Tab-separated table of C-alpha atoms and ligand atoms in Angstrom:
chain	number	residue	atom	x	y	z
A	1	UNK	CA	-11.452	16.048	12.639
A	2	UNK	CA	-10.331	19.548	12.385
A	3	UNK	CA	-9.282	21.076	9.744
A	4	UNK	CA	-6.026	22.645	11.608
A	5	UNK	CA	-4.800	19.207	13.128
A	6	UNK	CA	-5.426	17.290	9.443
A	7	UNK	CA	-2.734	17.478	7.027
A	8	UNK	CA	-4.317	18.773	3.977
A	9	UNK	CA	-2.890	18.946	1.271
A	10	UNK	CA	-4.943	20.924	-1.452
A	11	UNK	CA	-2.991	23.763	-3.512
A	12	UNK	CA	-3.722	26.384	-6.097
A	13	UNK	CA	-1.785	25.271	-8.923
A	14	UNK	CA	-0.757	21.379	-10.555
A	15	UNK	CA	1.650	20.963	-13.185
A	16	UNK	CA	0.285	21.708	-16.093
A	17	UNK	CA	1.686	19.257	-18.041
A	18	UNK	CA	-0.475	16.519	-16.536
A	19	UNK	CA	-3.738	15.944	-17.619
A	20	UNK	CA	-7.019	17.493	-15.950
A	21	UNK	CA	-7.476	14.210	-14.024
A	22	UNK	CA	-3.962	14.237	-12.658
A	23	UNK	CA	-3.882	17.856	-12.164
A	24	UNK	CA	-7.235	17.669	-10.390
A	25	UNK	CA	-5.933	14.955	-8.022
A	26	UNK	CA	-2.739	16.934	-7.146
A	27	UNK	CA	-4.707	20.215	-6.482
A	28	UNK	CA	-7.219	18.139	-3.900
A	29	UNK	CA	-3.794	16.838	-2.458
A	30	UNK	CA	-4.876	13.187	-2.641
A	31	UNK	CA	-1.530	12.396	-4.566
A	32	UNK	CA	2.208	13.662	-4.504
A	33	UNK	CA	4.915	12.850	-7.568
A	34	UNK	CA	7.988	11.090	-6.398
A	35	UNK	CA	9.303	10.635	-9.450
A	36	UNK	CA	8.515	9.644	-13.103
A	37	UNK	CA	6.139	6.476	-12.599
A	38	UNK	CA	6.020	6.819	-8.674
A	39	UNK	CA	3.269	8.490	-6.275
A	40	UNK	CA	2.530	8.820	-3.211
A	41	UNK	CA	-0.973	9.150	-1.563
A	42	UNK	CA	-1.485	12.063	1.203
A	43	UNK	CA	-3.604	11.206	4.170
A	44	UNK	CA	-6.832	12.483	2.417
A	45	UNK	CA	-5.716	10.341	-0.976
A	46	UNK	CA	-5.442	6.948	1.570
A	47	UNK	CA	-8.616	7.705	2.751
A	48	UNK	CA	-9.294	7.573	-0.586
A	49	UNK	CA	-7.221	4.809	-1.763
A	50	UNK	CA	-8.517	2.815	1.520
A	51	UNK	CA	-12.329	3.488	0.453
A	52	UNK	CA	-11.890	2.137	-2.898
A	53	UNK	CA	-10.149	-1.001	-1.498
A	54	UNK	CA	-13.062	-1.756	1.475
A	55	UNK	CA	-15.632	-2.101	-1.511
A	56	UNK	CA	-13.219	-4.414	-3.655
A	57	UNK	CA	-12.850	-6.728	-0.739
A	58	UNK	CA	-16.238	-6.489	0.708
A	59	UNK	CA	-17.562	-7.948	-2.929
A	60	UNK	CA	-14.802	-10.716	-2.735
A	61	UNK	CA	-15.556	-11.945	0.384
A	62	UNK	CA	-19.380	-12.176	-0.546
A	63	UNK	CA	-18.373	-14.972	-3.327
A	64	UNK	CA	-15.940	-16.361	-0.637
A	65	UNK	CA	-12.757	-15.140	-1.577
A	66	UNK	CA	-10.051	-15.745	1.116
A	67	UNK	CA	-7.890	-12.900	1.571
A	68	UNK	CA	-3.821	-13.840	1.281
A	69	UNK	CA	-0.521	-11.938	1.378
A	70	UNK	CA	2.145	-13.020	-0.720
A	71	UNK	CA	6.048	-11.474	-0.370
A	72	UNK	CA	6.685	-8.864	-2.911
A	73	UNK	CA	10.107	-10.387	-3.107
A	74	UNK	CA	11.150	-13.249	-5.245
A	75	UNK	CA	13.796	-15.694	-6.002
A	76	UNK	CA	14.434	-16.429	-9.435
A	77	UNK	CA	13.882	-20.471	-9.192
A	78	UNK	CA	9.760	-20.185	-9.166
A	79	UNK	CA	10.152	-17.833	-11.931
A	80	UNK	CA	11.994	-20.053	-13.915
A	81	UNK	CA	9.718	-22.840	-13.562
A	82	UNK	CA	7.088	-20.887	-15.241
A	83	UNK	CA	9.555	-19.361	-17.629
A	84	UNK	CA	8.560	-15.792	-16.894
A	85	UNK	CA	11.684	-14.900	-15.843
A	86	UNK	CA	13.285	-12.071	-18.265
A	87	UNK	CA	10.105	-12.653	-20.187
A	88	UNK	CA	7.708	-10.326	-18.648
A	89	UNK	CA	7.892	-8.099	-21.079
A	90	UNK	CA	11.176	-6.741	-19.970
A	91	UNK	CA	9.467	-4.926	-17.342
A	92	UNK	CA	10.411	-7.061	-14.601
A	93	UNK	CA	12.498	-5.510	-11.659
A	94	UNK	CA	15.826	-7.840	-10.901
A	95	UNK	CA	18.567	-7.733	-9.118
A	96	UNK	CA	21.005	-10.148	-7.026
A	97	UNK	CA	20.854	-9.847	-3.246
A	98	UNK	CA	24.144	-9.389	-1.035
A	99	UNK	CA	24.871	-13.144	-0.999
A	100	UNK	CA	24.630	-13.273	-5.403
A	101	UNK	CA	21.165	-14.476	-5.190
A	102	UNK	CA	19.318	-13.260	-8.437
A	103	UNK	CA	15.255	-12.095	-7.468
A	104	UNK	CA	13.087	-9.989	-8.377
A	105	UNK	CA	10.142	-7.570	-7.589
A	106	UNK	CA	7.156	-9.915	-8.337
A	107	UNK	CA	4.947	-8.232	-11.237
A	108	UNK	CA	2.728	-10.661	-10.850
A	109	UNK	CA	1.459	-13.693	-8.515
A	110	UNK	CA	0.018	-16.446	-10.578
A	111	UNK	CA	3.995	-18.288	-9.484
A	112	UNK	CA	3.344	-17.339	-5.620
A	113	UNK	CA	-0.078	-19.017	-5.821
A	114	UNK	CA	1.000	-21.678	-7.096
A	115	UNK	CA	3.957	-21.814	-4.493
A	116	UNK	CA	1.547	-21.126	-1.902
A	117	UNK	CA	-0.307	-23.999	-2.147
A	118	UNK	CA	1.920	-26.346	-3.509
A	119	UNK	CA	1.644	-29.266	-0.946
A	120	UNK	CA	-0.971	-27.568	0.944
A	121	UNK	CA	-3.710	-28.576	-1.995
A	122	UNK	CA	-3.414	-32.635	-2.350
A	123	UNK	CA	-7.106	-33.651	-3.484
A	124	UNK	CA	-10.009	-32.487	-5.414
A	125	UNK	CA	-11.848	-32.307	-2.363
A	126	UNK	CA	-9.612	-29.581	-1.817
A	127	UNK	CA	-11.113	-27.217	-4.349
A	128	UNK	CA	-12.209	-24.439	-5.969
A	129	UNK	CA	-10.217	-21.568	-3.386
A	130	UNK	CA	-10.307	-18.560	-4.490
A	131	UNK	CA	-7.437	-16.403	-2.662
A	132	UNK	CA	-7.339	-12.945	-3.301
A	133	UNK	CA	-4.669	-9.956	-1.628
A	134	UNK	CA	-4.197	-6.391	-2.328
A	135	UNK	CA	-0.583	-4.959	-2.264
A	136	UNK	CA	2.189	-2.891	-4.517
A	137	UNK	CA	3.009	-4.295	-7.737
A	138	UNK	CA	5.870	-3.337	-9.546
A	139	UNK	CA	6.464	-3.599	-13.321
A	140	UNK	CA	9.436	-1.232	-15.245
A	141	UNK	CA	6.979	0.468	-17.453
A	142	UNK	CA	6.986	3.489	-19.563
A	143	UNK	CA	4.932	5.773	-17.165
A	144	UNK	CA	1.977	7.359	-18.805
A	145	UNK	CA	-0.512	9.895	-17.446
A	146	UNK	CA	-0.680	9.786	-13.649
A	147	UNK	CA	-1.882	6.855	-11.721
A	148	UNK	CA	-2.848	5.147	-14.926
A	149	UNK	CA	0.322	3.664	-15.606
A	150	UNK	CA	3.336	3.284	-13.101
A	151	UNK	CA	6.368	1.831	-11.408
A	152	UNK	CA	4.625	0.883	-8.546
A	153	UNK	CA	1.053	0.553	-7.863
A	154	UNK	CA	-1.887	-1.210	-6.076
A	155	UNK	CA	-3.439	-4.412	-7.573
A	156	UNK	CA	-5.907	-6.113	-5.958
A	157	UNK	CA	-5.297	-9.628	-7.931
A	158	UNK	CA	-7.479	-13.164	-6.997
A	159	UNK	CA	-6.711	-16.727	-8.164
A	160	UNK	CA	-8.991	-19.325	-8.425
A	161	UNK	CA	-7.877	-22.637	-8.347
A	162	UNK	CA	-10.146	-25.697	-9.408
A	163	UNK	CA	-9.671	-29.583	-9.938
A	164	UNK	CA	-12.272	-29.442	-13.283
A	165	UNK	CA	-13.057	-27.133	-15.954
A	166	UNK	CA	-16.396	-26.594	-15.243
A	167	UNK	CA	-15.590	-25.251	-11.652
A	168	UNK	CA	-13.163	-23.016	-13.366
A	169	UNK	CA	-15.815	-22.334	-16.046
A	170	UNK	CA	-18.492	-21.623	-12.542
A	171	UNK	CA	-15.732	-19.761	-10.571
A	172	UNK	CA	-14.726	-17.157	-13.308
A	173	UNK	CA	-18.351	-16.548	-13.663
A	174	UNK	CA	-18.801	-15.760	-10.184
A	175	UNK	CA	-15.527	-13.222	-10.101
A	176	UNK	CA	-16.977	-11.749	-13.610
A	177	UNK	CA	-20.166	-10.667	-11.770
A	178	UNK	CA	-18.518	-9.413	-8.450
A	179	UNK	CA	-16.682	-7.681	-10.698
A	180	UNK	CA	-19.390	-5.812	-12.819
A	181	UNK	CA	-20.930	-5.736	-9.101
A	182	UNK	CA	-17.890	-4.061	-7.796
A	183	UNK	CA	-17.630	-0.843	-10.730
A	184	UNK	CA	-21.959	-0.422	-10.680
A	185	UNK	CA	-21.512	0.177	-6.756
A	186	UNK	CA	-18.141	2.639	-7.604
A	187	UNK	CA	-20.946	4.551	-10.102
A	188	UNK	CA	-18.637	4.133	-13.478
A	189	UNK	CA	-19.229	3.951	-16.811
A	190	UNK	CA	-17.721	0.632	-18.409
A	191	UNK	CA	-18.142	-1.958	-20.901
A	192	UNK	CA	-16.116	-5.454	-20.916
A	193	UNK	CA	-14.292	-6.619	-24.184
A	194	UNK	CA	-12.693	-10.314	-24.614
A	195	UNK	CA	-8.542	-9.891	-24.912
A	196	UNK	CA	-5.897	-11.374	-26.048
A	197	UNK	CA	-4.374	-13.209	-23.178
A	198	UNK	CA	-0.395	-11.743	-23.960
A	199	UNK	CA	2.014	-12.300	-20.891
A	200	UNK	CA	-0.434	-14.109	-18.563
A	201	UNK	CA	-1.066	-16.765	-20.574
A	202	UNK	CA	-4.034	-19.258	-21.143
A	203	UNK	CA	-7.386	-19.912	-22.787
A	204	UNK	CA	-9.623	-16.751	-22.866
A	205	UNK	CA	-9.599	-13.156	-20.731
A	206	UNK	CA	-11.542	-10.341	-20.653
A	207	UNK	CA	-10.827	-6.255	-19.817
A	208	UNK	CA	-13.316	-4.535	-18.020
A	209	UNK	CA	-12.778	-0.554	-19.570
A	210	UNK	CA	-13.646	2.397	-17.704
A	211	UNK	CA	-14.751	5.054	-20.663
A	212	UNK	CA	-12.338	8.215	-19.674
A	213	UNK	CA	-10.947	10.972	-22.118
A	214	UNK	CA	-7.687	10.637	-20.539
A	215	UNK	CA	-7.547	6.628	-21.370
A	216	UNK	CA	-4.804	4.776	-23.000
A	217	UNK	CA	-6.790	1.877	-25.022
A	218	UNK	CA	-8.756	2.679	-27.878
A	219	UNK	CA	-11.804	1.436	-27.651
A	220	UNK	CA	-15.235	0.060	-29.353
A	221	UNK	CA	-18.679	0.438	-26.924
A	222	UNK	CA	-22.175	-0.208	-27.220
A	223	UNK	CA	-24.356	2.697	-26.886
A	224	UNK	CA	-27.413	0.219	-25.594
A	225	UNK	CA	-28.883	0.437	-22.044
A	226	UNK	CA	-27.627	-2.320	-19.861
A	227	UNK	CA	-25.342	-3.740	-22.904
A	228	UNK	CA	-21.490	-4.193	-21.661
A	229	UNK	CA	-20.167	-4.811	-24.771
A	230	UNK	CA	-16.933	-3.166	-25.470
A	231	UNK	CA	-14.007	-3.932	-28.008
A	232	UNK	CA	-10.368	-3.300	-28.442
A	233	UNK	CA	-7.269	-3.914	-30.516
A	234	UNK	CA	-6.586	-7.042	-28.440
A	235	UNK	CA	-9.979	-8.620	-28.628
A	236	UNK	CA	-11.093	-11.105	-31.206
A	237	UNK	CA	-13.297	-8.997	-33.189
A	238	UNK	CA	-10.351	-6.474	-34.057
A	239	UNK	CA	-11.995	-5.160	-37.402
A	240	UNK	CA	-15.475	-4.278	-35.522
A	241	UNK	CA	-15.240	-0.773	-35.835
A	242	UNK	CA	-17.527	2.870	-34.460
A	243	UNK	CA	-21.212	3.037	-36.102
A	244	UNK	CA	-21.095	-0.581	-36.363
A	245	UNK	CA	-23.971	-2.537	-34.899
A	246	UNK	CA	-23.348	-4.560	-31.732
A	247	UNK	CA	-23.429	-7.938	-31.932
A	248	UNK	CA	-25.108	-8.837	-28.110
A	249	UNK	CA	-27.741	-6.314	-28.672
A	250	UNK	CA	-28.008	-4.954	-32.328
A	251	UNK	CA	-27.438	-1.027	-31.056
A	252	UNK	CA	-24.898	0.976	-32.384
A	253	UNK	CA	-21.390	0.974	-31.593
A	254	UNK	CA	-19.294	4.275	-30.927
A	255	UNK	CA	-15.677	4.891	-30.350
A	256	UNK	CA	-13.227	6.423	-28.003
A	257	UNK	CA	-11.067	6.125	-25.481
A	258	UNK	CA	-10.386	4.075	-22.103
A	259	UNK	CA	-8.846	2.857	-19.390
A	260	UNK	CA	-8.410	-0.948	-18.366
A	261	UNK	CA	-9.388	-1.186	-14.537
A	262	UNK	CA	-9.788	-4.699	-14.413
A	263	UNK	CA	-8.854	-7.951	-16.471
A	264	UNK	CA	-10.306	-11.534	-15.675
A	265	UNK	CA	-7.820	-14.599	-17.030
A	266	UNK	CA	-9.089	-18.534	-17.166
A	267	UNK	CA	-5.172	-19.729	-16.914
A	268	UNK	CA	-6.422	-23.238	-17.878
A	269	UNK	CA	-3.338	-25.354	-16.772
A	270	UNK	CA	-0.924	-23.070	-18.022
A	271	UNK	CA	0.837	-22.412	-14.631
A	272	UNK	CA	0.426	-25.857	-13.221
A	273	UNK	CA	1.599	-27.864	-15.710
A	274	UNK	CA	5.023	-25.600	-15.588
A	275	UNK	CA	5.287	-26.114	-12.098
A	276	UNK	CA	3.874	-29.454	-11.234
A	277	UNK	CA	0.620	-28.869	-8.946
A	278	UNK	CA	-1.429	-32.104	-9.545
A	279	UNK	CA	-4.323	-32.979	-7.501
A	280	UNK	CA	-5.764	-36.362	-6.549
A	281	UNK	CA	-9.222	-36.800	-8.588
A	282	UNK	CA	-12.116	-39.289	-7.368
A	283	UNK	CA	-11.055	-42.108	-9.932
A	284	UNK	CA	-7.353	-42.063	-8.044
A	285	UNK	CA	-5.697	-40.476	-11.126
A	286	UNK	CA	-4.192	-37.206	-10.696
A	287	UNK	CA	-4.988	-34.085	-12.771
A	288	UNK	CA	-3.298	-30.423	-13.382
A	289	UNK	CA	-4.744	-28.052	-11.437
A	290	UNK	CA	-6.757	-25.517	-13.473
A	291	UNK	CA	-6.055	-21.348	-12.428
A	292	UNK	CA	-8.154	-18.005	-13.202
A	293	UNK	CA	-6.753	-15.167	-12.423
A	294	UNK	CA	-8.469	-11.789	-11.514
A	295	UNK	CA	-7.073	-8.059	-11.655
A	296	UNK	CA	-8.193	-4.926	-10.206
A	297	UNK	CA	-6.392	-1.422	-10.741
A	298	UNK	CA	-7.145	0.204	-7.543
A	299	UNK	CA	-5.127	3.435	-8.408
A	300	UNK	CA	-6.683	3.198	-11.649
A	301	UNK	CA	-9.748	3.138	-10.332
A	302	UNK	CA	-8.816	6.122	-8.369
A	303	UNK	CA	-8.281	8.179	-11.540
A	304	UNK	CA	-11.449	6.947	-13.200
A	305	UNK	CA	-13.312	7.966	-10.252
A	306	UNK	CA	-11.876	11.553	-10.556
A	307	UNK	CA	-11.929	11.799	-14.273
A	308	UNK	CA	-15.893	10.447	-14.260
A	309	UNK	CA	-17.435	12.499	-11.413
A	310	UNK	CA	-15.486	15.196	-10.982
A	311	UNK	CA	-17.006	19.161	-11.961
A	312	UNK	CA	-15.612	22.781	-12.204
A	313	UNK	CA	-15.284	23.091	-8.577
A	314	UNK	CA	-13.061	19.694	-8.011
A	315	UNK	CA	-13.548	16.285	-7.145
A	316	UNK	CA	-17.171	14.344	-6.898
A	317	UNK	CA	-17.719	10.652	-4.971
A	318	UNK	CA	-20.288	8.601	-5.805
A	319	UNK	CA	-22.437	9.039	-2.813
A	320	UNK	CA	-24.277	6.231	-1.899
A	321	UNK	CA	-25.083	3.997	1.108
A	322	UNK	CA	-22.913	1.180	-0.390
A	323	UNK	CA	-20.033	3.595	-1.680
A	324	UNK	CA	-18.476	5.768	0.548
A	325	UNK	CA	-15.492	7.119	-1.415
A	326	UNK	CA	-14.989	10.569	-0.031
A	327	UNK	CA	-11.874	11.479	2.365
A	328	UNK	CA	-14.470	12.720	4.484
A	329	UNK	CA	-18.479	12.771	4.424
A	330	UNK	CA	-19.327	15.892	6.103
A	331	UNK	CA	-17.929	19.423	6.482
A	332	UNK	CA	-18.675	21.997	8.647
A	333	UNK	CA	-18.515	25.269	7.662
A	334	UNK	CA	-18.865	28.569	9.881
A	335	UNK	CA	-19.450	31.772	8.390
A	336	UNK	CA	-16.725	32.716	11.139
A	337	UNK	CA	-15.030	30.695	13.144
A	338	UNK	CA	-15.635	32.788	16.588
A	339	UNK	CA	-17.997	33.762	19.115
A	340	UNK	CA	-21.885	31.761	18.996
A	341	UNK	CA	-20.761	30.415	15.364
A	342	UNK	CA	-17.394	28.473	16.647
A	343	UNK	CA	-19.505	27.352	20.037
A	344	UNK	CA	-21.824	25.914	18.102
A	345	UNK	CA	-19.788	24.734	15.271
A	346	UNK	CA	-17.465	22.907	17.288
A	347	UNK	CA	-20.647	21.358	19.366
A	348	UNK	CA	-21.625	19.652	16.199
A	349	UNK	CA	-18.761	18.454	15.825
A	350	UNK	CA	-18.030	17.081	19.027
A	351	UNK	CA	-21.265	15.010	18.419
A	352	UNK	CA	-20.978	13.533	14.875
A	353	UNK	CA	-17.434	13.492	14.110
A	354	UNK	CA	-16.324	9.758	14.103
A	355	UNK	CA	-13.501	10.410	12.017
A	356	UNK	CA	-15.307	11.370	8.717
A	357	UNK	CA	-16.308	15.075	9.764
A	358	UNK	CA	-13.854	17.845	8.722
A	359	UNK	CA	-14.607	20.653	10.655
A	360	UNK	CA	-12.968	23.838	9.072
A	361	UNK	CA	-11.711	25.570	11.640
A	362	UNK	CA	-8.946	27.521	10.445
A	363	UNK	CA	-9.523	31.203	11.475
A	364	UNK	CA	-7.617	33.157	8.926
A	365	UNK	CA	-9.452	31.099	5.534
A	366	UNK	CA	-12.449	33.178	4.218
A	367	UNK	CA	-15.800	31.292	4.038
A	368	UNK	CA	-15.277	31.411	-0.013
A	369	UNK	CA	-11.790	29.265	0.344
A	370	UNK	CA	-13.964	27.048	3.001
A	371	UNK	CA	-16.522	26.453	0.206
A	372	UNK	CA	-13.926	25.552	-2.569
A	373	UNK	CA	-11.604	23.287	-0.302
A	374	UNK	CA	-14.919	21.763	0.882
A	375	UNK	CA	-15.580	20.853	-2.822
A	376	UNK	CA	-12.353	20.804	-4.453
A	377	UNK	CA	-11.989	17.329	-1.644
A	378	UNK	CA	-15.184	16.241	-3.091
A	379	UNK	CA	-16.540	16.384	0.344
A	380	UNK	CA	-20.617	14.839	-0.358
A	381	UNK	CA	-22.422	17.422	2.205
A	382	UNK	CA	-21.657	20.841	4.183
A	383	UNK	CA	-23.337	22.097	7.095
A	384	UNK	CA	-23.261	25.947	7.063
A	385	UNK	CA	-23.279	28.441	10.139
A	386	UNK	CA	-24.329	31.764	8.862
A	387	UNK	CA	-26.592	34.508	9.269
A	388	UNK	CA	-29.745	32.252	8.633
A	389	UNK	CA	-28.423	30.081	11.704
A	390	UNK	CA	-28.169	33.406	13.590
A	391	UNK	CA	-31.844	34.362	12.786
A	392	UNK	CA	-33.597	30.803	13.220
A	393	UNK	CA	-31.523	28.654	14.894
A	394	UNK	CA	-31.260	25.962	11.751
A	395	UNK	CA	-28.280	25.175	10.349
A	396	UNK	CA	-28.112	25.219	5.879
A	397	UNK	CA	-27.261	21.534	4.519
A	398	UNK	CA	-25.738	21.715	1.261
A	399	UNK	CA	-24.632	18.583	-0.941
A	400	UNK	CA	-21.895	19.149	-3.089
A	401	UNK	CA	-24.230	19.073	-6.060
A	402	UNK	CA	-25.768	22.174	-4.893
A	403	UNK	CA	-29.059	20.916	-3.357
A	404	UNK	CA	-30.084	22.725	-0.117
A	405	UNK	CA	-32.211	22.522	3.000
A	406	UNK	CA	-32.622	24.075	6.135
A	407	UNK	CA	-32.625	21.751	9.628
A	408	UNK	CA	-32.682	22.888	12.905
A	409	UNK	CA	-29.672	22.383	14.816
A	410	UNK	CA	-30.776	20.083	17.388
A	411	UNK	CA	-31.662	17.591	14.566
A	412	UNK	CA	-28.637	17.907	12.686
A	413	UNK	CA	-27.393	14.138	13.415
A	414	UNK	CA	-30.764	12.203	12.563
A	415	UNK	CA	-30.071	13.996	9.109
A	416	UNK	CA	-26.846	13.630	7.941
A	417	UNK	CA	-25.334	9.991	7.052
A	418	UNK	CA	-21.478	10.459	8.577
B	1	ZN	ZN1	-25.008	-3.990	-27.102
């Protein structure tokens, strides 16, 4: 794409009220403020935003998740069943439609599940399912720092649905591991601590904590290689505290702050029994069907991506073969966009653009505000016409940490992943 027909939309300056992360993210233009609690993601941001979700789903589908969409929109009668309504924490969204109806803007979709299937799912031999969907939630919060907390914002959220404990038991194993699976491919830091199980509901949960500076939730970690142990004021162990040892691996503990990007539920029969979805069993009795429920911040992953990676110069995507989070993967960059440097510049990028090339072509930017937009977009590798392109005929490959090499220009595509 070129840089004059894309609508970028990078700036100098960020409110400086917002943190670094948030600032950072308004500077690359990847988000816009519509409001306290509301944002809006530019084109390079949904690129973004987009990214992040591929990788979710691509992990879900590998354990066989089935991918759903339930309306946003609710009447008040499922709610009631449950006995959620006006008890989410008073940060439900209601109102009554034109004919006096009362609904609401779902915060949640353990009762749409439910509804979903109700009917549908008659017999054991109808289970486990695991149905998954990612779409807006909305929940009347305070709004705190950016994408981390919000009016409205992406979920990706998963139910599991089983006719037996042990297939829940199995089942929120399986969604546990995608999900470790899932933030190792994303390149952050985390840890997992059990939690209290508040408006959801049920037996046991667990958060999975991204560690960030800019995090709300204090937290506990294990210092350890490979140990995920984590802690916080709504897990069991409340009174572990920093410098203590950990009690999965016997290394020390420290303490800071973080930010929950994902929370895994076993709902037990909580919503089932409320509701009434039985099941036949093999012994002709009938049983409550058994629910997990799975959560995945994907704005908050956003932020946790920015705040982890990013440098000096702006944003930083984790680079790799199976995580391609960048708005675009390649830049090209000409010294000056004219004469043999534009020919050849916009030759390369008739031949490896496929929509993730960003070829800056804007005449009156300098090549030093071609380097920073380049980085401050996190964009993983450059391709620079200069003088050394003038002299030899090989083009300069940079990666945004800095590494360089020289290639000559015919062999420019073999070498560059796009
Ligand atoms: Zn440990």
């Amino acid at each position: 794409m070129r840089r004059t027909d894309v609508l970028l939309c990078t700036r100098r300056e960020a409110n400086s009220r917002d943190s670094e992360t948030v600032q950072l993210a308004q500077r690359a233009g990847l988000i816009r403020q519509f409001g306290s609690g509301l944002y809006a993601f530019t084109p390079s941001g949904e690129r973004v935003r987009q990214h992040v979700i591929r990788i979710v789903t691509t992990e879900l589908n590998r354990i066989g998740g089935q991918a759903v969409d339930l309306p946003q929109l609710q009447y008040r009668p499922i709610w009631e069943q449950s006995g959620r309504w006006g008890n989410f924490e008073d940060e439900m969204f209601t109102f009554e439609n034109r004919d006096g109806q009362q609904m609401c803007l779902a915060p949640s979709h353990e009762e749409g599940i439910v509804h979903l299937v109700d009917g549908i799912v008659r017999s054991y031999e109808d289970l486990p399912v695991l149905l998954y969907q990612v779409g807006k939630k909305h929940r009347d919060d305070h709004p705190r720092n950016g994408l981390l907390r919000t009016k409205e914002f992406t979920m990706k959220d998963a139910y599991s649905l089983h006719a037996s404990d042990e297939s829940l038991d199995t089942w929120y194993e399986r969604v546990r591991s995608a999900y470790v699976r899932i933030f190792d491919r994303l390149g952050i830091e985390f840890v997992v601590a059990d939690a209290d199980n508040s408006v959801m509901g049920g037996a046991n949960s667990e958060e999975f904590i991204a560690l960030a500076d800019s995090g709300t939730v204090d937290v506990r970690w294990c210092t350890g290689d490979e140990c995920l142990f984590g802690s916080t004021d709504e897990s069991k162990e409340q009174d572990i505290a920093a410098f203590d040892s950990c009690p999965d691996c016997g290394a020390q503990l420290t303490a800071g702050e973080g930010i929950e990007i994902g929370h895994v539920f076993k709902l037990g029969t909580r919503y089932s029994d409320s509701i009434g979805l039985h099941v036949d069993t093999a012994d002709e009795t009938t049983t409550a069907v058994r629910m997990g429920s799975y959560g995945i911040g994907i704005d908050r992953l956003i932020h946790t991506l920015i705040e982890q990676h990013a440098d000096e110069s702006g944003c930083r995507w984790p680079a790799s073969e199976t995580a391609r989070i960048a708005p675009f993967e390649v830049s090209i960059i000409p010294l000056d966009y004219e004469g043999d440097l534009k020919d050849t510049a916009d030759e390369l990028h008739r031949t490896l653009d496929s929509g993730s090339v960003l070829l800056f072509d804007d005449a009156t930017q300098t090549i030093g505000e071609r380097f920073a937009e380049s980085d401050l977009l996190g964009i993983p590798q450059k391709v620079v016409l200069g003088n050394h392109f003038r002299e030899t005929n090989e083009v300069e490959i940079e990666t945004r940490d800095g590494e360089t090499r020289f290639v000559d220009v015919g062999s420019v595509t073999e070498r560059l992943r796009t």
